[in-house]
PDB file of C-alpha atoms in Angstrom:
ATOM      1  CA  UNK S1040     112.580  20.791 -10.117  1.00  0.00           C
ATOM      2  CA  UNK S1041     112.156  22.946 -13.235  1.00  0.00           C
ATOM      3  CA  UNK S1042     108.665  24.533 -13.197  1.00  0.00           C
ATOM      4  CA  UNK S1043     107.607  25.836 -16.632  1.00  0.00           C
ATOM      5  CA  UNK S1044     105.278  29.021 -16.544  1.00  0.00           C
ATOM      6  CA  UNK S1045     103.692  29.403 -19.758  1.00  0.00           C
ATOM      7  CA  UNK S1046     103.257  33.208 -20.755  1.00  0.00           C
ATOM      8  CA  UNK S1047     100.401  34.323 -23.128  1.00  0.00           C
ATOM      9  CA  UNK S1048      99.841  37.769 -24.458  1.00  0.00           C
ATOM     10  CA  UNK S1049      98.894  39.887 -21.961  1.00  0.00           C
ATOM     11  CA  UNK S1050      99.884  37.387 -19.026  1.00  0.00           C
ATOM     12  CA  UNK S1051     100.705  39.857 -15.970  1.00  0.00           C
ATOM     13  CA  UNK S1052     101.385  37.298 -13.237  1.00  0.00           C
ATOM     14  CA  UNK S1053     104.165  35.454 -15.329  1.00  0.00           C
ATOM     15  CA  UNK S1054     107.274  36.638 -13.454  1.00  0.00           C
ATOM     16  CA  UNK S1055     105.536  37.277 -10.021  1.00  0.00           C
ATOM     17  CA  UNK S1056     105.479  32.969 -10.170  1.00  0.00           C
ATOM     18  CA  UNK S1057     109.142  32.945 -11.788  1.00  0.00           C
ATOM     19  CA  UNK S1058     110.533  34.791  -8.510  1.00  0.00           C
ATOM     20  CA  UNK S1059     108.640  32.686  -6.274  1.00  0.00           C
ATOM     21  CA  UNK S1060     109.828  29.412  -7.505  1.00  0.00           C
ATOM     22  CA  UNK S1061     113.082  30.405  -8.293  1.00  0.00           C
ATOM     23  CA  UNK S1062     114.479  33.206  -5.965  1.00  0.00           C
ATOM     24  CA  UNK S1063     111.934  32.033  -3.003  1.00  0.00           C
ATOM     25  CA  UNK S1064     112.186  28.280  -3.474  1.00  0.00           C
ATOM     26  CA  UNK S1065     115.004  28.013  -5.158  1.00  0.00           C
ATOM     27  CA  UNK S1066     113.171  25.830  -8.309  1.00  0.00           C
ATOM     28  CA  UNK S1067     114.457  25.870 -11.797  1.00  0.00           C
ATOM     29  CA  UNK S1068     111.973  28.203 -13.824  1.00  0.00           C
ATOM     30  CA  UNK S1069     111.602  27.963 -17.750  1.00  0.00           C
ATOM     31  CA  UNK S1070     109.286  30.620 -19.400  1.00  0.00           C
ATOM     32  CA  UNK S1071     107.253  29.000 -22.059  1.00  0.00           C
ATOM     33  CA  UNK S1072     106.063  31.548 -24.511  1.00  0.00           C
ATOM     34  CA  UNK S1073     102.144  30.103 -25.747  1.00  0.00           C
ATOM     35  CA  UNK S1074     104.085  29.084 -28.956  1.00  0.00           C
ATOM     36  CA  UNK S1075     105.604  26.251 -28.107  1.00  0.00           C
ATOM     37  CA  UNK S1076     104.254  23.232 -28.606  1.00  0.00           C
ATOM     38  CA  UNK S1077     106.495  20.987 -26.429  1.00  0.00           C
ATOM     39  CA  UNK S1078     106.955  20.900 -22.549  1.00  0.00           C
ATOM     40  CA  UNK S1079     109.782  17.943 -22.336  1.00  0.00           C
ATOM     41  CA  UNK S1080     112.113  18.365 -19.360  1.00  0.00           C
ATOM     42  CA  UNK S1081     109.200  20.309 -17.509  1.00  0.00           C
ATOM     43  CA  UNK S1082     108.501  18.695 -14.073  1.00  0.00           C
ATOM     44  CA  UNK S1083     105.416  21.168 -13.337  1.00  0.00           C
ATOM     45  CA  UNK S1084     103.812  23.641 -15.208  1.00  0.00           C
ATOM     46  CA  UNK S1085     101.971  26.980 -13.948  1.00  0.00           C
ATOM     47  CA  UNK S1086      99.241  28.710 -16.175  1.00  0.00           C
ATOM     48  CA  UNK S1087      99.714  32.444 -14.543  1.00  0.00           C
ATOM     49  CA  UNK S1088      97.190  34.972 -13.754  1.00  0.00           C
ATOM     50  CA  UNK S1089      96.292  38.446 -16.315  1.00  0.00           C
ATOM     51  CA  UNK S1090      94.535  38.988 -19.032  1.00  0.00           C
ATOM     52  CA  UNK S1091      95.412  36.819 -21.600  1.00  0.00           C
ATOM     53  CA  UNK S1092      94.501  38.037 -25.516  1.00  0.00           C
ATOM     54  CA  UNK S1093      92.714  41.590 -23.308  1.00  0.00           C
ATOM     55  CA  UNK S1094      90.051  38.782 -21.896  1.00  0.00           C
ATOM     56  CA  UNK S1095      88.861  39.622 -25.216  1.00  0.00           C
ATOM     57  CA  UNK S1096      85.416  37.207 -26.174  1.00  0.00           C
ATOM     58  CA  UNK S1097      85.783  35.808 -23.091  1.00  0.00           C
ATOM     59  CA  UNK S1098      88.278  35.151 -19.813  1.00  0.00           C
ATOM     60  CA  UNK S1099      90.801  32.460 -21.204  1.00  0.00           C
ATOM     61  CA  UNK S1100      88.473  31.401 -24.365  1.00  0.00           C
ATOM     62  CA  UNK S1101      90.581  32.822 -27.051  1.00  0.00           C
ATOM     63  CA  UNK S1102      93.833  31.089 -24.883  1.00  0.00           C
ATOM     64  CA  UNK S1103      92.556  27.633 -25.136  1.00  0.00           C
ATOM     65  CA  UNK S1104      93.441  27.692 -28.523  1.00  0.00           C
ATOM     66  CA  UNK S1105      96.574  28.498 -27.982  1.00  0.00           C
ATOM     67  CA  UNK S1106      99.411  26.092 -29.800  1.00  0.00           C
ATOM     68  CA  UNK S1107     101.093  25.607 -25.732  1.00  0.00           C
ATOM     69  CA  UNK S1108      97.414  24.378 -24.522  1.00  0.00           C
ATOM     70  CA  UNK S1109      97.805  20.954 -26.819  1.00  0.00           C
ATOM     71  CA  UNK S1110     101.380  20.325 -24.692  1.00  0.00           C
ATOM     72  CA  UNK S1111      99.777  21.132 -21.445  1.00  0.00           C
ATOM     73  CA  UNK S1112      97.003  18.702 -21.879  1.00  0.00           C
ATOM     74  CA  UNK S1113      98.767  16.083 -23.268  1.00  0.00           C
ATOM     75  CA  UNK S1114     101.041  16.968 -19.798  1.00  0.00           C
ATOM     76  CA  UNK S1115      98.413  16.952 -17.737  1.00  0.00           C
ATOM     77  CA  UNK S1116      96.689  13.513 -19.120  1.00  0.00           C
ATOM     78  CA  UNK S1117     100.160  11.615 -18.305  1.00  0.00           C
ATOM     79  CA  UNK S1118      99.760  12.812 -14.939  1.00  0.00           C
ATOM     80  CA  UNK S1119     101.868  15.529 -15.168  1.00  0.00           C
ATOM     81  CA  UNK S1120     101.313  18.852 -12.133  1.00  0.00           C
ATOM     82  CA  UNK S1121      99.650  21.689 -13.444  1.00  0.00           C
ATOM     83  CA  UNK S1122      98.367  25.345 -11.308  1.00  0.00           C
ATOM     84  CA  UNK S1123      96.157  27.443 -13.267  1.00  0.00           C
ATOM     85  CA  UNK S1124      96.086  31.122 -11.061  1.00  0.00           C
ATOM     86  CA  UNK S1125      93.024  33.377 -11.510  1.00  0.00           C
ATOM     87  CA  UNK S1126      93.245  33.650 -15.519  1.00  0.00           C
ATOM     88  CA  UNK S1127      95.454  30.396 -15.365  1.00  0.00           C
ATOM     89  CA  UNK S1128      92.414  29.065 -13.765  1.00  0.00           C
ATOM     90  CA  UNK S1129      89.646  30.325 -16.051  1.00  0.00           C
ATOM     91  CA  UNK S1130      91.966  28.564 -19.145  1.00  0.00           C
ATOM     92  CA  UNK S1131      91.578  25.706 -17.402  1.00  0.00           C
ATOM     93  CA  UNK S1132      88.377  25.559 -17.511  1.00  0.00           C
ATOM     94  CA  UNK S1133      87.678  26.641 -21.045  1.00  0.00           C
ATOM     95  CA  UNK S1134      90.261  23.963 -22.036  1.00  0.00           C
ATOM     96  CA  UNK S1135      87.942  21.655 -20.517  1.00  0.00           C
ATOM     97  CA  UNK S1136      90.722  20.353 -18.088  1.00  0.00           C
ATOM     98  CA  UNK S1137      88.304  21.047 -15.124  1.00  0.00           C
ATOM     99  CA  UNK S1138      84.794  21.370 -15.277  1.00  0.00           C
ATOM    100  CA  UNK S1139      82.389  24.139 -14.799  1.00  0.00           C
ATOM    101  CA  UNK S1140      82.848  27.924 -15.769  1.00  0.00           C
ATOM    102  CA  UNK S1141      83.602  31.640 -14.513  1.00  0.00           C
ATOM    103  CA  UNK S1142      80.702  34.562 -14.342  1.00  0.00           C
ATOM    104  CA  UNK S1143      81.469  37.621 -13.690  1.00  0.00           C
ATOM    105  CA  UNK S1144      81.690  38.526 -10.258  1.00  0.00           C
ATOM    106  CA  UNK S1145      78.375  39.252  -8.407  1.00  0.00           C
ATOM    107  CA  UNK S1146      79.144  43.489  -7.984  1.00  0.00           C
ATOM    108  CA  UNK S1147      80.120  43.445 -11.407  1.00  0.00           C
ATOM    109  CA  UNK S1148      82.954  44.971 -10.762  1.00  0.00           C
ATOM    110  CA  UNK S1149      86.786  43.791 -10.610  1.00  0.00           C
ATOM    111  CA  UNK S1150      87.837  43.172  -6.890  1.00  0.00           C
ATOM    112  CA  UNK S1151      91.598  43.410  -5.473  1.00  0.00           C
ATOM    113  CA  UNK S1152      91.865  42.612  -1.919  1.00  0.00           C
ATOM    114  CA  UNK S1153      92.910  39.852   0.905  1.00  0.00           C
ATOM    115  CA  UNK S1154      90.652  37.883   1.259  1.00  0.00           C
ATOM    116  CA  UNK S1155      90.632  34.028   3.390  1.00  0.00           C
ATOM    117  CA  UNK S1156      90.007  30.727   1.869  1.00  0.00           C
ATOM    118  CA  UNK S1157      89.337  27.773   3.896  1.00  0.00           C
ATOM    119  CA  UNK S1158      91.540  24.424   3.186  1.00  0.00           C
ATOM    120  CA  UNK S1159      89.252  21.985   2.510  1.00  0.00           C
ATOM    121  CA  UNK S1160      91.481  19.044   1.230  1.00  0.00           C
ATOM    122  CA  UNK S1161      94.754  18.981   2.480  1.00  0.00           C
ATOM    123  CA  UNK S1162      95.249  16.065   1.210  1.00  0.00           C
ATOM    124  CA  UNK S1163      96.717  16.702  -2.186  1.00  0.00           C
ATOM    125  CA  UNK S1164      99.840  17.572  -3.874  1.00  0.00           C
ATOM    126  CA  UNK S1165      99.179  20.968  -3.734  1.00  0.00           C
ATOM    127  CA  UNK S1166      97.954  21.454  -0.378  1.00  0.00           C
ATOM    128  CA  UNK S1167     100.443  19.094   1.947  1.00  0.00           C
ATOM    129  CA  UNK S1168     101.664  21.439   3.493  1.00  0.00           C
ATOM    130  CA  UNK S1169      98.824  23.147   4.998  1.00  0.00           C
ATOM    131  CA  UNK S1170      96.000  21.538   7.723  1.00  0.00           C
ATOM    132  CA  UNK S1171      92.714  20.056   7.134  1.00  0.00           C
ATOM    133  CA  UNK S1172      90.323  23.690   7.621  1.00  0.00           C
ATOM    134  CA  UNK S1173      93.503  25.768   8.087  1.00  0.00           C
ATOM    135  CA  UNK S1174      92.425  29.148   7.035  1.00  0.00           C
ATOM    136  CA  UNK S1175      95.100  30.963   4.561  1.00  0.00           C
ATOM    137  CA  UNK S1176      94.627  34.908   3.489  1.00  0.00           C
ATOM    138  CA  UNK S1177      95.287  35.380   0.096  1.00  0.00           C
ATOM    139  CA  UNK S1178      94.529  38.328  -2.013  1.00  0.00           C
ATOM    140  CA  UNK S1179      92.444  38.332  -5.384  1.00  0.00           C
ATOM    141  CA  UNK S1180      92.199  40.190  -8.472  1.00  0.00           C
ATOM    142  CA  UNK S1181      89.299  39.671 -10.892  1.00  0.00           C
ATOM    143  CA  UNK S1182      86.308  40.662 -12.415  1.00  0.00           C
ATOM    144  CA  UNK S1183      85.129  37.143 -13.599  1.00  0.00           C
ATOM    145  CA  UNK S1184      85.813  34.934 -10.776  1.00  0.00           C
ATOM    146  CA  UNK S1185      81.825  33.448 -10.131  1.00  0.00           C
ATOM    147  CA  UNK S1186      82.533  29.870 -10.014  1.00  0.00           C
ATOM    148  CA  UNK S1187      79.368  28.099 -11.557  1.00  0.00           C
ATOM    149  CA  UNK S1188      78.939  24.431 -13.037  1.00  0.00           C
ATOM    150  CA  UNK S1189      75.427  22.223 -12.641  1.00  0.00           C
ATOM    151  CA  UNK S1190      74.389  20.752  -9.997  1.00  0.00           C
ATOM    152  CA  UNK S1191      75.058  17.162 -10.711  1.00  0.00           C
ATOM    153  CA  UNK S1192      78.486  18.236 -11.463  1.00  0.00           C
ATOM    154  CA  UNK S1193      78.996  20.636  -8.330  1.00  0.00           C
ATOM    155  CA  UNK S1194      77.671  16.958  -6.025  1.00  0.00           C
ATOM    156  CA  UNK S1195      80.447  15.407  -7.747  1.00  0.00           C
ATOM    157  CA  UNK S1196      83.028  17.678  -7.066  1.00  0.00           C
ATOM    158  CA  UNK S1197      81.695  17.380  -3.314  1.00  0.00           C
ATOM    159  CA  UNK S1198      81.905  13.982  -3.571  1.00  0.00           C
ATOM    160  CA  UNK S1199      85.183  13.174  -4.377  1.00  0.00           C
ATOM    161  CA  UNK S1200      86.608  15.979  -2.236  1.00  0.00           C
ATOM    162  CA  UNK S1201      87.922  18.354  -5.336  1.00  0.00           C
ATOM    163  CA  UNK S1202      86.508  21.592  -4.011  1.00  0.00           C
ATOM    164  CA  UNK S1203      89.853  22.520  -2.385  1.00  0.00           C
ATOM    165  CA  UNK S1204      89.466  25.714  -1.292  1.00  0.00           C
ATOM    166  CA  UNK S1205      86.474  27.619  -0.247  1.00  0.00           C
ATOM    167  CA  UNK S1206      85.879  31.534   0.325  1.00  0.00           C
ATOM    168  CA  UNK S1207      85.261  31.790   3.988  1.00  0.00           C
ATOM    169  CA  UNK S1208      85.732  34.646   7.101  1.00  0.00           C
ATOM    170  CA  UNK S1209      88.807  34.777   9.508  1.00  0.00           C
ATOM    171  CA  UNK S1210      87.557  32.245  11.667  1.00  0.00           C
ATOM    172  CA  UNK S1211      87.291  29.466   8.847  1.00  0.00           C
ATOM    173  CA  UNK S1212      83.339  29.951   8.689  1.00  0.00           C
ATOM    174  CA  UNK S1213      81.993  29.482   5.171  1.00  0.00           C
ATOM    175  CA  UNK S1214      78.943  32.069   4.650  1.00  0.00           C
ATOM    176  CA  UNK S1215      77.270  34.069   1.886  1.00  0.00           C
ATOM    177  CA  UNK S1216      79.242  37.225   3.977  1.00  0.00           C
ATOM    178  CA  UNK S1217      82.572  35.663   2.836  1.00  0.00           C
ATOM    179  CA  UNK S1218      82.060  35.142  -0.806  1.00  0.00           C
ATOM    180  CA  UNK S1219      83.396  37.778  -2.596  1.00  0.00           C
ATOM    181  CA  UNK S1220      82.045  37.291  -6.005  1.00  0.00           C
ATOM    182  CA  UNK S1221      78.994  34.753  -5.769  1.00  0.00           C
ATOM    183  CA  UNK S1222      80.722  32.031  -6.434  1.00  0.00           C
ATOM    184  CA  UNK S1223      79.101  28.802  -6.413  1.00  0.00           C
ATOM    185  CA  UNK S1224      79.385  27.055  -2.894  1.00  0.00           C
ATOM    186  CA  UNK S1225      81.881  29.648  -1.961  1.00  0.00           C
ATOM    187  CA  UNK S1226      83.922  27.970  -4.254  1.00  0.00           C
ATOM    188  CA  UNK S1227      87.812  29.636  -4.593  1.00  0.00           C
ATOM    189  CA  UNK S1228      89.651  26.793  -5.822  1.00  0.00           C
ATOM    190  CA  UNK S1229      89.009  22.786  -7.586  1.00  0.00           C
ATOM    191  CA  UNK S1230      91.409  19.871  -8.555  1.00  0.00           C
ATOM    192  CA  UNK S1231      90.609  17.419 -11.383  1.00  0.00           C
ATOM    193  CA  UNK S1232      89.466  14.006 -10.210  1.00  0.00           C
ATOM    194  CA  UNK S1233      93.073  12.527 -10.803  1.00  0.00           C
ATOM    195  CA  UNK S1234      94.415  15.249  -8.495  1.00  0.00           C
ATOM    196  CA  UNK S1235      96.958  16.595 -10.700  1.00  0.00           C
ATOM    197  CA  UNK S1236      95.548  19.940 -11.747  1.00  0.00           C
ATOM    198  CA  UNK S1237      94.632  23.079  -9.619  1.00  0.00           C
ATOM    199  CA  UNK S1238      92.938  25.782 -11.012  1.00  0.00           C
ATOM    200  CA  UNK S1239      92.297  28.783  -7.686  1.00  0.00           C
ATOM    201  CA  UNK S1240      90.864  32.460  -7.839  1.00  0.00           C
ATOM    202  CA  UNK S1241      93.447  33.535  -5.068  1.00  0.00           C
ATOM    203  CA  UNK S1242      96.907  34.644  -5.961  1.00  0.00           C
ATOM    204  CA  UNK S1243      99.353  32.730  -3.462  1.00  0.00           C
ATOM    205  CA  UNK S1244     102.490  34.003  -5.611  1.00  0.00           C
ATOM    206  CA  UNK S1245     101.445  37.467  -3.820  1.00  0.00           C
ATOM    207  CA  UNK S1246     101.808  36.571  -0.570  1.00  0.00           C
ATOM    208  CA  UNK S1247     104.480  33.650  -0.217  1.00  0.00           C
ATOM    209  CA  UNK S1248     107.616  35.861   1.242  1.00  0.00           C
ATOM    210  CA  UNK S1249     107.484  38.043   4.831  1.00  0.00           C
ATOM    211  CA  UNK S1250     108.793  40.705   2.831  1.00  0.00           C
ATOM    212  CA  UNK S1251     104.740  41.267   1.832  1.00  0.00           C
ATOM    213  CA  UNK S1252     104.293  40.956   5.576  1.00  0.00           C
ATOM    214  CA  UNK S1253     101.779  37.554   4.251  1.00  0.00           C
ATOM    215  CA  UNK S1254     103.670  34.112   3.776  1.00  0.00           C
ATOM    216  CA  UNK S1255     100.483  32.377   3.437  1.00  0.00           C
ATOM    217  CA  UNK S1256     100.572  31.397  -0.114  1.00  0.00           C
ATOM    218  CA  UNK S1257     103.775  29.745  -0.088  1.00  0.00           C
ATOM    219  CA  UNK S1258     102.630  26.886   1.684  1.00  0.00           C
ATOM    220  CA  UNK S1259     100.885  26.237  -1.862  1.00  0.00           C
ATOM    221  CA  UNK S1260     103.390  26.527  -3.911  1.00  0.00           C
ATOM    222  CA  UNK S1261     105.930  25.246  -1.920  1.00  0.00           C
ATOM    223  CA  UNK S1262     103.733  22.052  -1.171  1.00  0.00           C
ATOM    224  CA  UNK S1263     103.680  21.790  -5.137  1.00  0.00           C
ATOM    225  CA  UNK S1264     107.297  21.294  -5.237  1.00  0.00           C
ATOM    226  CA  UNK S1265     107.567  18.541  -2.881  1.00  0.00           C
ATOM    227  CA  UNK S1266     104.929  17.401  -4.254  1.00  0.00           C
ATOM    228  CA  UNK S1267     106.610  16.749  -7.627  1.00  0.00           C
ATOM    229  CA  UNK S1268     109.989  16.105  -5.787  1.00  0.00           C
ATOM    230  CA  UNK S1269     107.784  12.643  -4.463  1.00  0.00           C
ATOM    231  CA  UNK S1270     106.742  11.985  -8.107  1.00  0.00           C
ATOM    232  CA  UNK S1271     110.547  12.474  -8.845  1.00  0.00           C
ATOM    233  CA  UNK S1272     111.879   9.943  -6.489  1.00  0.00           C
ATOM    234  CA  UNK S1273     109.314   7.642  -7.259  1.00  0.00           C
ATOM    235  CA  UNK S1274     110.120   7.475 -11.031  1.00  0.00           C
ATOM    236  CA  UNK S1275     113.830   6.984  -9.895  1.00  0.00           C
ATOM    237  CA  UNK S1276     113.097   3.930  -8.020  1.00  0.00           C
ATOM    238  CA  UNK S1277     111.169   2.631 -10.748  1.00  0.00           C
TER     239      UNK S1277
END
Protein backbone atom coordinates (compact mmCIF):
# COMPACT_ATOMS: atom_id res chain seq x y z
CA UNK A 1 0.00 0.00 0.00
CA UNK A 2 1.36 3.55 -0.33
CA UNK A 3 0.04 5.68 2.57
CA UNK A 4 0.37 9.43 1.91
CA UNK A 5 1.00 11.62 5.12
CA UNK A 6 0.29 15.07 4.34
CA UNK A 7 2.73 17.55 6.23
CA UNK A 8 1.62 21.17 7.08
CA UNK A 9 3.74 23.83 8.63
CA UNK A 10 4.48 23.05 11.86
CA UNK A 11 3.27 19.27 11.57
CA UNK A 12 5.48 17.40 14.35
CA UNK A 13 4.03 13.89 14.08
CA UNK A 14 4.75 13.64 10.22
CA UNK A 15 7.70 11.21 10.27
CA UNK A 16 6.79 9.45 13.64
CA UNK A 17 3.69 7.92 11.06
CA UNK A 18 6.31 7.60 8.05
CA UNK A 19 8.47 5.06 10.27
CA UNK A 20 5.55 3.26 11.42
CA UNK A 21 4.10 2.46 8.11
CA UNK A 22 7.12 2.05 6.41
CA UNK A 23 10.00 0.64 8.63
CA UNK A 24 7.26 -1.09 11.11
CA UNK A 25 4.79 -2.28 8.50
CA UNK A 26 6.64 -2.27 5.78
CA UNK A 27 3.93 0.24 3.68
CA UNK A 28 5.00 2.51 0.93
CA UNK A 29 5.00 6.15 2.50
CA UNK A 30 4.73 9.39 0.26
CA UNK A 31 5.06 12.78 2.14
CA UNK A 32 2.59 15.20 0.76
CA UNK A 33 3.67 18.70 1.48
CA UNK A 34 -0.06 20.87 2.10
CA UNK A 35 0.71 22.21 -1.46
CA UNK A 36 -0.28 19.75 -3.47
CA UNK A 37 -3.35 19.57 -4.77
CA UNK A 38 -3.47 15.95 -6.06
CA UNK A 39 -3.36 12.58 -4.09
CA UNK A 40 -3.50 10.00 -7.28
CA UNK A 41 -1.68 6.73 -6.59
CA UNK A 42 -2.41 7.28 -2.73
CA UNK A 43 -4.19 4.18 -1.27
CA UNK A 44 -4.62 5.91 2.34
CA UNK A 45 -3.91 9.10 3.58
CA UNK A 46 -2.88 10.19 7.31
CA UNK A 47 -3.47 13.87 8.54
CA UNK A 48 -0.55 13.80 11.41
CA UNK A 49 -0.55 15.26 14.77
CA UNK A 50 1.40 19.08 15.80
CA UNK A 51 0.66 22.26 15.50
CA UNK A 52 -0.16 23.11 12.23
CA UNK A 53 0.23 27.15 11.15
CA UNK A 54 1.41 27.54 15.53
CA UNK A 55 -2.51 26.48 16.21
CA UNK A 56 -2.61 30.01 15.41
CA UNK A 57 -6.71 31.37 15.37
CA UNK A 58 -7.57 28.17 16.15
CA UNK A 59 -6.42 24.16 16.30
CA UNK A 60 -6.51 23.13 12.50
CA UNK A 61 -8.77 26.30 11.32
CA UNK A 62 -6.17 28.09 9.40
CA UNK A 63 -5.22 24.23 7.84
CA UNK A 64 -8.56 23.65 6.38
CA UNK A 65 -7.76 26.02 3.93
CA UNK A 66 -5.01 24.51 2.97
CA UNK A 67 -4.66 23.79 -1.09
CA UNK A 68 -3.99 19.57 0.07
CA UNK A 69 -7.50 19.74 2.12
CA UNK A 70 -9.57 20.09 -1.45
CA UNK A 71 -7.59 16.55 -2.57
CA UNK A 72 -8.28 14.95 0.71
CA UNK A 73 -11.93 15.58 0.59
CA UNK A 74 -12.50 14.90 -2.75
CA UNK A 75 -10.42 11.44 -1.46
CA UNK A 76 -12.36 10.92 1.21
CA UNK A 77 -15.96 11.47 -0.65
CA UNK A 78 -14.91 8.53 -3.22
CA UNK A 79 -14.47 6.46 -0.32
CA UNK A 80 -11.05 6.77 -0.05
CA UNK A 81 -9.20 5.85 3.99
CA UNK A 82 -8.29 8.75 5.81
CA UNK A 83 -6.67 9.02 9.92
CA UNK A 84 -6.65 12.39 11.23
CA UNK A 85 -4.17 12.07 14.72
CA UNK A 86 -4.69 14.67 17.48
CA UNK A 87 -4.18 17.92 15.16
CA UNK A 88 -4.96 15.55 12.12
CA UNK A 89 -8.10 15.08 13.98
CA UNK A 90 -9.05 18.64 14.92
CA UNK A 91 -8.55 19.43 10.78
CA UNK A 92 -10.93 17.08 10.35
CA UNK A 93 -13.28 18.53 11.99
CA UNK A 94 -12.85 22.11 10.94
CA UNK A 95 -12.91 20.73 7.34
CA UNK A 96 -16.24 19.63 8.18
CA UNK A 97 -15.31 15.93 7.30
CA UNK A 98 -16.64 14.87 10.79
CA UNK A 99 -18.86 16.67 12.86
CA UNK A 100 -18.59 18.43 16.10
CA UNK A 101 -15.54 20.48 17.49
CA UNK A 102 -12.42 20.58 19.98
CA UNK A 103 -12.38 22.86 23.41
CA UNK A 104 -9.69 23.19 25.15
CA UNK A 105 -9.03 20.67 27.57
CA UNK A 106 -10.91 20.92 30.94
CA UNK A 107 -7.37 21.88 33.23
CA UNK A 108 -6.58 24.20 30.65
CA UNK A 109 -3.53 23.02 30.34
CA UNK A 110 -1.69 20.75 27.59
CA UNK A 111 -1.55 17.04 28.83
CA UNK A 112 1.20 14.32 27.69
CA UNK A 113 0.68 11.02 29.16
CA UNK A 114 -0.67 7.20 28.63
CA UNK A 115 -3.67 7.15 28.95
CA UNK A 116 -6.51 3.93 27.96
CA UNK A 117 -9.24 4.15 25.48
CA UNK A 118 -11.89 1.66 25.32
CA UNK A 119 -12.70 -0.04 21.71
CA UNK A 120 -16.02 0.57 21.17
CA UNK A 121 -16.50 -0.53 17.45
CA UNK A 122 -14.30 -3.01 16.32
CA UNK A 123 -15.97 -3.34 13.59
CA UNK A 124 -14.35 -0.99 11.15
CA UNK A 125 -11.48 -0.67 8.92
CA UNK A 126 -9.53 0.83 11.35
CA UNK A 127 -10.18 -1.15 14.29
CA UNK A 128 -10.20 -5.05 12.89
CA UNK A 129 -7.74 -5.92 14.48
CA UNK A 130 -8.58 -5.22 17.96
CA UNK A 131 -11.81 -6.80 20.20
CA UNK A 132 -15.15 -5.45 20.82
CA UNK A 133 -14.26 -3.37 24.57
CA UNK A 134 -10.57 -4.35 24.28
CA UNK A 135 -8.87 -1.71 26.24
CA UNK A 136 -5.61 -0.18 24.35
CA UNK A 137 -3.09 2.43 26.29
CA UNK A 138 -2.15 5.06 24.21
CA UNK A 139 -0.50 8.25 25.11
CA UNK A 140 -1.82 11.90 24.30
CA UNK A 141 -0.55 15.23 23.71
CA UNK A 142 -2.85 18.26 23.61
CA UNK A 143 -4.18 21.20 24.97
CA UNK A 144 -7.46 21.31 22.88
CA UNK A 145 -8.67 17.86 22.86
CA UNK A 146 -12.55 18.53 24.60
CA UNK A 147 -14.61 16.73 22.18
CA UNK A 148 -18.02 18.68 22.01
CA UNK A 149 -20.88 18.64 19.24
CA UNK A 150 -24.93 19.01 20.15
CA UNK A 151 -26.81 16.76 21.42
CA UNK A 152 -28.87 15.65 18.53
CA UNK A 153 -25.67 15.16 16.80
CA UNK A 154 -23.73 13.33 19.76
CA UNK A 155 -27.37 10.63 19.70
CA UNK A 156 -26.46 10.19 16.23
CA UNK A 157 -23.06 9.38 16.51
CA UNK A 158 -24.36 6.82 19.29
CA UNK A 159 -26.62 5.61 17.03
CA UNK A 160 -24.86 4.50 14.25
CA UNK A 161 -21.95 3.23 16.35
CA UNK A 162 -19.22 6.08 15.18
CA UNK A 163 -17.96 6.90 18.65
CA UNK A 164 -15.02 4.47 18.27
CA UNK A 165 -13.06 5.00 21.00
CA UNK A 166 -13.84 6.22 24.40
CA UNK A 167 -11.49 7.54 27.36
CA UNK A 168 -11.89 4.95 30.00
CA UNK A 169 -9.66 3.34 33.24
CA UNK A 170 -7.50 0.09 33.01
CA UNK A 171 -10.27 -2.09 33.50
CA UNK A 172 -12.32 -0.78 30.36
CA UNK A 173 -14.74 1.29 32.77
CA UNK A 174 -15.88 4.54 31.18
CA UNK A 175 -16.15 7.32 34.09
CA UNK A 176 -15.79 11.07 34.57
CA UNK A 177 -12.24 9.74 36.54
CA UNK A 178 -10.98 8.58 33.10
CA UNK A 179 -11.56 11.55 30.94
CA UNK A 180 -8.67 13.43 30.68
CA UNK A 181 -9.83 16.59 29.15
CA UNK A 182 -13.78 16.76 29.51
CA UNK A 183 -14.48 15.47 26.56
CA UNK A 184 -17.92 14.92 25.60
CA UNK A 185 -19.11 11.27 26.48
CA UNK A 186 -15.55 10.42 27.15
CA UNK A 187 -15.22 10.72 23.68
CA UNK A 188 -11.29 9.92 22.28
CA UNK A 189 -11.98 9.00 18.86
CA UNK A 190 -15.21 9.15 15.84
CA UNK A 191 -15.56 7.73 12.23
CA UNK A 192 -17.75 9.42 9.58
CA UNK A 193 -21.03 7.65 8.92
CA UNK A 194 -19.53 5.96 5.68
CA UNK A 195 -16.75 4.56 7.88
CA UNK A 196 -13.92 5.74 5.95
CA UNK A 197 -12.48 8.51 8.08
CA UNK A 198 -10.97 8.42 11.67
CA UNK A 199 -10.18 11.35 13.38
CA UNK A 200 -8.63 10.11 17.45
CA UNK A 201 -7.01 12.30 20.31
CA UNK A 202 -4.55 9.33 21.12
CA UNK A 203 -1.29 8.96 19.31
CA UNK A 204 -1.04 5.11 18.29
CA UNK A 205 2.15 5.96 16.02
CA UNK A 206 3.81 6.32 19.68
CA UNK A 207 3.30 3.19 20.86
CA UNK A 208 3.08 0.58 17.87
CA UNK A 209 6.79 -1.12 18.26
CA UNK A 210 8.10 -3.11 21.72
CA UNK A 211 11.00 -1.04 21.37
CA UNK A 212 8.60 1.78 23.38
CA UNK A 213 7.91 -1.17 25.64
CA UNK A 214 3.78 -0.32 24.28
CA UNK A 215 2.67 -2.11 20.93
CA UNK A 216 -0.78 -1.10 21.50
CA UNK A 217 -1.27 1.35 18.80
CA UNK A 218 -0.20 -0.73 16.05
CA UNK A 219 -3.11 -2.77 16.06
CA UNK A 220 -4.66 0.61 14.58
CA UNK A 221 -2.61 1.28 12.14
CA UNK A 222 -1.82 -1.95 11.14
CA UNK A 223 -5.67 -2.83 10.94
CA UNK A 224 -5.73 0.30 8.49
CA UNK A 225 -3.54 -1.41 6.12
CA UNK A 226 -5.41 -4.51 5.74
CA UNK A 227 -8.01 -2.68 5.74
CA UNK A 228 -7.16 -0.95 2.44
CA UNK A 229 -5.33 -4.18 1.25
CA UNK A 230 -9.39 -5.62 1.24
CA UNK A 231 -10.44 -2.47 -0.70
CA UNK A 232 -7.40 -3.37 -2.98
CA UNK A 233 -8.36 -6.84 -3.82
CA UNK A 234 -11.77 -5.98 -4.18
CA UNK A 235 -11.17 -3.36 -6.94
CA UNK A 236 -8.96 -6.11 -8.64
CA UNK A 237 -11.73 -8.49 -8.91
CA UNK A 238 -13.89 -5.93 -10.20
Amino acid sequence: MNIGVVVFPGSNCDHDCRHVFQDVLGQDVTMVWHKETSLTGLDGVILPGGFSYGDYLRTGAIARFSPVMKAVKQFAVEGGMVLGICNGFQILLEAGLLPGAMLRNKSLHFICKDIFVRVENAATPFTSGCKPGQVLKIPIAHADGSYYTDPVTLAGLQANAQAIFRYCDQEGRVTPEANPNGSLDNIAGIRNAAGNVLGMMPHPERCAESVLGNEDGRLILASMVEGLKKTKRAETVV
